[in-house]
Each structure stands twice: as C-alpha cells, then as structure tokens.
Tab-separated table of C-alpha atoms in Angstrom:
chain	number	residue	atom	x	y	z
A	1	UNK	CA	18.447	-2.729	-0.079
A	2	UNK	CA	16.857	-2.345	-3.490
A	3	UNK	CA	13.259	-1.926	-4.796
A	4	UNK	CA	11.232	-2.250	-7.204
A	5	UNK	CA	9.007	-0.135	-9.150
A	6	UNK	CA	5.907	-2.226	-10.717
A	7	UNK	CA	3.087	-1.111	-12.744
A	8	UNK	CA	0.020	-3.240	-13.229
A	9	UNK	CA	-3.481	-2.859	-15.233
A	10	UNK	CA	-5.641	-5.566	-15.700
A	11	UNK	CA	-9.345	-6.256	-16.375
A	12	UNK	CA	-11.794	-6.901	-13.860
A	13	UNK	CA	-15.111	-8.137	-14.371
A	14	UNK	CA	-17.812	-5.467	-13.813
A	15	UNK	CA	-19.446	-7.420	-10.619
A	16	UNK	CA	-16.079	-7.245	-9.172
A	17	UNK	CA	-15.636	-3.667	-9.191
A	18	UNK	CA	-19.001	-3.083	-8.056
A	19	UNK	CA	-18.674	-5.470	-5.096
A	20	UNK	CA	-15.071	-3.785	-4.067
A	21	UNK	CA	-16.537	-0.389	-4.070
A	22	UNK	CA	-19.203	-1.141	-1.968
A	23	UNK	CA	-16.781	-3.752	0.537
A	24	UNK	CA	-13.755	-2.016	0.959
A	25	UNK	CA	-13.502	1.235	2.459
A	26	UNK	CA	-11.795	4.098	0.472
A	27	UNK	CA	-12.224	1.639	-2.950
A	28	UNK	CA	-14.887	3.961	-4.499
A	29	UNK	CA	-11.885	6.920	-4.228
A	30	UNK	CA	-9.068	4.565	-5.727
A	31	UNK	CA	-7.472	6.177	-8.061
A	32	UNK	CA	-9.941	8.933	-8.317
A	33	UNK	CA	-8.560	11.356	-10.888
A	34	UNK	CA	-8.171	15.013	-9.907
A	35	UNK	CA	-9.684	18.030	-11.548
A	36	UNK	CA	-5.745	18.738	-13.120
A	37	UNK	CA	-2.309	17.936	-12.485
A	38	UNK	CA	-0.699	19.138	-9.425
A	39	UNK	CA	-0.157	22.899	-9.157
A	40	UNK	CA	3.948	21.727	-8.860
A	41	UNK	CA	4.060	20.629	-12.013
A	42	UNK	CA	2.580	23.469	-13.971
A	43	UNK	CA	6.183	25.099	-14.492
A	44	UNK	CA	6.744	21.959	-16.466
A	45	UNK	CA	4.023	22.764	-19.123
A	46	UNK	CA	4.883	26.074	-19.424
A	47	UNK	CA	8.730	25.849	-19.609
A	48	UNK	CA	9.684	23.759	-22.327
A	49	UNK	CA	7.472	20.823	-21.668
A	50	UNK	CA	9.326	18.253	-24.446
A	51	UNK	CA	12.662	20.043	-23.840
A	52	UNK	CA	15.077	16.881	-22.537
A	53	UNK	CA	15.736	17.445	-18.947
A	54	UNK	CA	19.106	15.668	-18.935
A	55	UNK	CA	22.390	15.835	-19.956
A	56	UNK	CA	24.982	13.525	-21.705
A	57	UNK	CA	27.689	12.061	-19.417
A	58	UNK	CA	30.596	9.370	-19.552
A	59	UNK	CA	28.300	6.904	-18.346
A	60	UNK	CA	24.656	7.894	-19.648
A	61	UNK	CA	22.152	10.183	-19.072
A	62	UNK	CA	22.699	12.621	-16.640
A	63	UNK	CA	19.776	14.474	-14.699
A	64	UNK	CA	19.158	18.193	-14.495
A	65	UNK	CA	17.362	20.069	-11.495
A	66	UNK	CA	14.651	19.994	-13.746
A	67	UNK	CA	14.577	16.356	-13.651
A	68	UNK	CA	15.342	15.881	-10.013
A	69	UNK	CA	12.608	18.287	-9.690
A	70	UNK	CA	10.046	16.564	-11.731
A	71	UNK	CA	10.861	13.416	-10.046
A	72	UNK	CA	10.164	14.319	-6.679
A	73	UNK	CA	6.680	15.979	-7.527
A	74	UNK	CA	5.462	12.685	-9.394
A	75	UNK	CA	7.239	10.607	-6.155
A	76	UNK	CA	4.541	12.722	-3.994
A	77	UNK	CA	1.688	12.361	-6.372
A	78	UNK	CA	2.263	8.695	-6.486
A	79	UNK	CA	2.756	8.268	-2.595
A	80	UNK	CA	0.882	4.758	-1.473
A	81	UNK	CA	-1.911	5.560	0.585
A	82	UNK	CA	-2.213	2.826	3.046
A	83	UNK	CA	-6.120	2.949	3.295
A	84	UNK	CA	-5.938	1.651	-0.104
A	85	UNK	CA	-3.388	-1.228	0.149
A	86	UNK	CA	-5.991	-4.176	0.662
A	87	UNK	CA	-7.893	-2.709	-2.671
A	88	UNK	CA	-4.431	-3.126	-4.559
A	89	UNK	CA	-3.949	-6.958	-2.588
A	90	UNK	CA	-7.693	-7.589	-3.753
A	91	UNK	CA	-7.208	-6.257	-7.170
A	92	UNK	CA	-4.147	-8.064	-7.490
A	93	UNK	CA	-5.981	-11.262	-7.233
A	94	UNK	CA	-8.635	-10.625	-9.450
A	95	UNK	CA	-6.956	-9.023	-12.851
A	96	UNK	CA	-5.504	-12.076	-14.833
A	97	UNK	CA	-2.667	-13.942	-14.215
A	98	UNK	CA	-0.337	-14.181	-16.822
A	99	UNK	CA	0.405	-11.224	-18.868
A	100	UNK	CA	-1.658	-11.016	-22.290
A	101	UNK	CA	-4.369	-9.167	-24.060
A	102	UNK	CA	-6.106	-8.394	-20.326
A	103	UNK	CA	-2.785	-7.912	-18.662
A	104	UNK	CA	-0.214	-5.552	-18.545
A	105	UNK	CA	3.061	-5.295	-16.075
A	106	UNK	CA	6.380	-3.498	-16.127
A	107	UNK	CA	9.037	-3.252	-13.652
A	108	UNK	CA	11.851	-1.093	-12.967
A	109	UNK	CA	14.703	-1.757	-10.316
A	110	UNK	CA	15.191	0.995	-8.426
A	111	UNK	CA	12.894	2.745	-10.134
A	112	UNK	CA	8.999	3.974	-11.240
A	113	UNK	CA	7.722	2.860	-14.729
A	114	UNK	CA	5.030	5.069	-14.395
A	115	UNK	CA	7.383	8.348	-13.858
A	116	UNK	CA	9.261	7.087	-16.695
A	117	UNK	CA	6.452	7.117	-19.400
A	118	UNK	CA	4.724	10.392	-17.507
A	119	UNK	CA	8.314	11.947	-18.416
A	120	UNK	CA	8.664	10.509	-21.750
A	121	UNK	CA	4.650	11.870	-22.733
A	122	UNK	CA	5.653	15.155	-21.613
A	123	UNK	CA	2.287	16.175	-18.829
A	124	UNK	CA	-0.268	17.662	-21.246
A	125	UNK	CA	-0.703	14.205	-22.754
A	126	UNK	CA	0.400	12.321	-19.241
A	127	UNK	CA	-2.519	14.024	-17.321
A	128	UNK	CA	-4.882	12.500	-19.970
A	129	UNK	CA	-4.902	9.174	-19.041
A	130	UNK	CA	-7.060	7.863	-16.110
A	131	UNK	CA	-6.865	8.069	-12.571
A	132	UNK	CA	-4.328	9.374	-10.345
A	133	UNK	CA	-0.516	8.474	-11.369
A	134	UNK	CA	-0.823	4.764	-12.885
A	135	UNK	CA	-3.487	3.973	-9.939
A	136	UNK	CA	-6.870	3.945	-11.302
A	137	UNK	CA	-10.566	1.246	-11.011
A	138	UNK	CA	-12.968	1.750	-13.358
A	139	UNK	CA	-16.121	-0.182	-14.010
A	140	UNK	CA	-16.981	-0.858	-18.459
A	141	UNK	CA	-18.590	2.142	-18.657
A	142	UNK	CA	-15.716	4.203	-17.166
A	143	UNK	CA	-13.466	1.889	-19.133
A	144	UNK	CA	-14.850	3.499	-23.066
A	145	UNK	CA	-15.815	6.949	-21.295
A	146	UNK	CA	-11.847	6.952	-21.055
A	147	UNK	CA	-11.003	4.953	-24.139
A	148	UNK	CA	-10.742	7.817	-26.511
A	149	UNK	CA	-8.260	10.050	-24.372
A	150	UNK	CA	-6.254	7.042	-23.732
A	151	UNK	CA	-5.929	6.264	-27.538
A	152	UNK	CA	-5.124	10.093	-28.366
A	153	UNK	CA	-2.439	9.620	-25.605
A	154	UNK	CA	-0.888	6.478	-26.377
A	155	UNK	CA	-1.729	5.695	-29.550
A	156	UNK	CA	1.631	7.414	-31.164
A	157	UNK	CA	2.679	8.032	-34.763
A	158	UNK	CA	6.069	6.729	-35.744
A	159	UNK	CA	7.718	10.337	-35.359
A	160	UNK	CA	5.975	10.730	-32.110
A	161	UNK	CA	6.708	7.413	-30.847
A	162	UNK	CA	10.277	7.455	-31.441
A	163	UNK	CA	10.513	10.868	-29.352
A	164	UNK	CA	8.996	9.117	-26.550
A	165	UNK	CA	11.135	6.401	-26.930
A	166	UNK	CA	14.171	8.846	-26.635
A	167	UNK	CA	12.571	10.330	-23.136
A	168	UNK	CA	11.953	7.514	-21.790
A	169	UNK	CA	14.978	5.988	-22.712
A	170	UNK	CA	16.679	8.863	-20.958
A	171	UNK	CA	14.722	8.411	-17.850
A	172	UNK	CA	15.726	5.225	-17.190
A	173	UNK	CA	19.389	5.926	-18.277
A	174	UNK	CA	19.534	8.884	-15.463
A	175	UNK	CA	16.763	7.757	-12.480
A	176	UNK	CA	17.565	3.961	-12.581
A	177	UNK	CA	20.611	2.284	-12.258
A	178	UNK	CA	20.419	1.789	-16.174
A	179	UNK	CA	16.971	-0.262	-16.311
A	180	UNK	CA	15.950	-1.698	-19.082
A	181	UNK	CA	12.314	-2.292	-20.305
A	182	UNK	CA	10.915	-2.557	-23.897
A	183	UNK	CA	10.196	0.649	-24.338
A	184	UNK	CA	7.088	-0.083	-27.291
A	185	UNK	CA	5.603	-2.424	-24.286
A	186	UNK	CA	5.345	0.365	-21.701
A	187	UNK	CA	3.323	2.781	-24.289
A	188	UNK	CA	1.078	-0.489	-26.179
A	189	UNK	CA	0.648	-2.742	-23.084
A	190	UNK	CA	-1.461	-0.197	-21.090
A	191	UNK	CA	-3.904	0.574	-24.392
A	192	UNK	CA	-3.693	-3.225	-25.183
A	193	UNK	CA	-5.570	-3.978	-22.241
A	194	UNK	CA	-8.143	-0.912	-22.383
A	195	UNK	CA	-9.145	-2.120	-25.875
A	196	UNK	CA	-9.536	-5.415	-24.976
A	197	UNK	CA	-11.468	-4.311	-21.589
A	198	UNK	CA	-13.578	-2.136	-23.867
A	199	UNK	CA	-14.395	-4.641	-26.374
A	200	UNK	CA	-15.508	-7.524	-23.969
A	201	UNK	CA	-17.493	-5.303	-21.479
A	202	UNK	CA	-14.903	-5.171	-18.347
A	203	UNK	CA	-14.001	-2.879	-16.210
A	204	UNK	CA	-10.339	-2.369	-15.241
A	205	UNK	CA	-7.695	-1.827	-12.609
A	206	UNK	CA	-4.112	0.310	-12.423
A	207	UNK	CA	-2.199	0.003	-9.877
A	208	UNK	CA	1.174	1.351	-9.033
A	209	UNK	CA	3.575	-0.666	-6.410
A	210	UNK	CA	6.769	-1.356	-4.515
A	211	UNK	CA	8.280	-4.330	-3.787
C-alpha cells in the first residue's frame, strides 16, 4: 500500500491560536522547537554537510549510507505524536482552503517533502527554520520573531538556489519512487505564506502528515 508524504503551512488568525493552546491538550508544545538539532545528526554538519550523499545509477539517483542514514534520523525526528493529531485535524480546518498567498502544500508519494528540502538546505540552514521538522504554531508575534531566519534560510540567491535545486532533486530521484514536485514551490511557498502572515498580523501553522 502506498503513502503519502504532505506538508502544510497556513495562516491562522491570532484568536485561533490562542483558543487552541488553551483547548487542546499538548497544543501549547506543538511543534515546539528544540534548543538544536538532534545529537544524530551532528556528524552531518561536520562531515561534508553540502557534499551529495548519492550516487549516479542506470536509473537515477542512487543513495549512500550517508543518505539512508540521514533519512532515518529525520524519519525519527518527524515521528507523529498522537497527542497532537486532533491539533493537526483542528488546524487543518482553520488555515485556508485553497492554496495561495496564506497557503502552502506539497506532496510526495512515498515520500517526505520536508526531508527532501531539510536535505537539499544542508542542516545548518534546515535547523533555522521554526519548530520541530515542518510541524510548527505560532501566534503574529512568533510569526516576525521568526521571519528574519526564515528569509536568511529560504530566501536563496540564484547560485544558491540552483544547488538546492540539485539536492533536492536528488532526494526525490533516490528516496521516492521518482516524485516529482516544483522544486522553486517547495523553497518560495513556505516564505510566501510567512510574509503574507507577517504582513496582515496572523499567526501560522506547519504541519507535517501521512495519508
């Protein structure tokens, strides 16, 4: 049976997050970002961080135990926690939706777009964006507190972006079954909707799920 990978941020309306913090228990620790990445990953930084982790084969990409490795670390970080699966069903209903300026969603059969774009920023700039591993709430004030990181992150140069674009390109070439997403989309769509959250006073949602 196959799955699904999805990754969703939205805007929520300030009252909203306040009102899901206080209602639903575990919601004021959704997505609560930790002091650093995970103590598995810090070979990654210090070996070769933006070295590619795969290999070219007949059919694509193919992964090294370097990949494999930082797969499964990322898989753990980004393990659903079922305390917080009615905040992600009540966040789901209240970011927009359709896709635009306040919404952003990608999807990846048999896959995670999250691990793909973590991969493709190598982890010093991954670990800069909010939350934990694509899942984050944050009321307006949160939302420009983490504006400027996010910006530095994602907001690429053309010689930068087109080296993401490789690694993540990869990624999904080697851990998919050959997914394809638009790779600009998965870098712009997240800081789209942080602007725009920014700009109009919201507060806003990441989540990470499987389908």
């Amino acid at each position: 049976m196959s799955v699904t990978g999805f990754w969703v941020v939205g805007v929520v309306s300030d009252g909203d997050v306040v009102r899901l913090r206080r209602e639903f228990p575990g919601a004021d620790c959704f997505g609560r970002q930790e002091p650093g990445p995970s103590g598995d990953l810090e070979w990654w930084s210090e070996e070769g961080a933006l070295d590619s982790f795969f290999e070219p084969g007949p059919y694509g990409p193919v992964p090294t135990e370097q990949a494999l490795r930082v797969q499964e670390v990322l898989a753990a970080m980004g393990s659903a926690e079922e305390r917080h699966e009615a905040d992600k069903e009540e966040l789901l209903q209240l970011v927009p939706q359709c896709e635009g300026v306040g919404l952003f969603c990608a999807s990846t059969r048999k896959g995670d777009p999250v691990a793909a774009l973590h991969y493709g920023l190598g982890p010093e700039a991954a670990f800069r964006l909010p939350g934990r591993y694509g899942d984050f709430l944050v009321d307006a004030a949160g939302v420009r507190s983490a504006l400027p990181g996010v910006e530095a992150t994602l907001d690429l140069t053309p010689g930068r972006r087109s080296g993401v674009r490789e690694r993540i390109r990869d990624w999904l070439g080697g851990m998919t079954d050959g997914a394809e997403h638009d790779l600009d989309d998965l870098v712009d769509g997240p800081l789209r909707v942080l602007r725009h959250a920014a700009r109009h006073g919201f507060g806003a949602a990441g989540m990470t799920l499987w389908y």
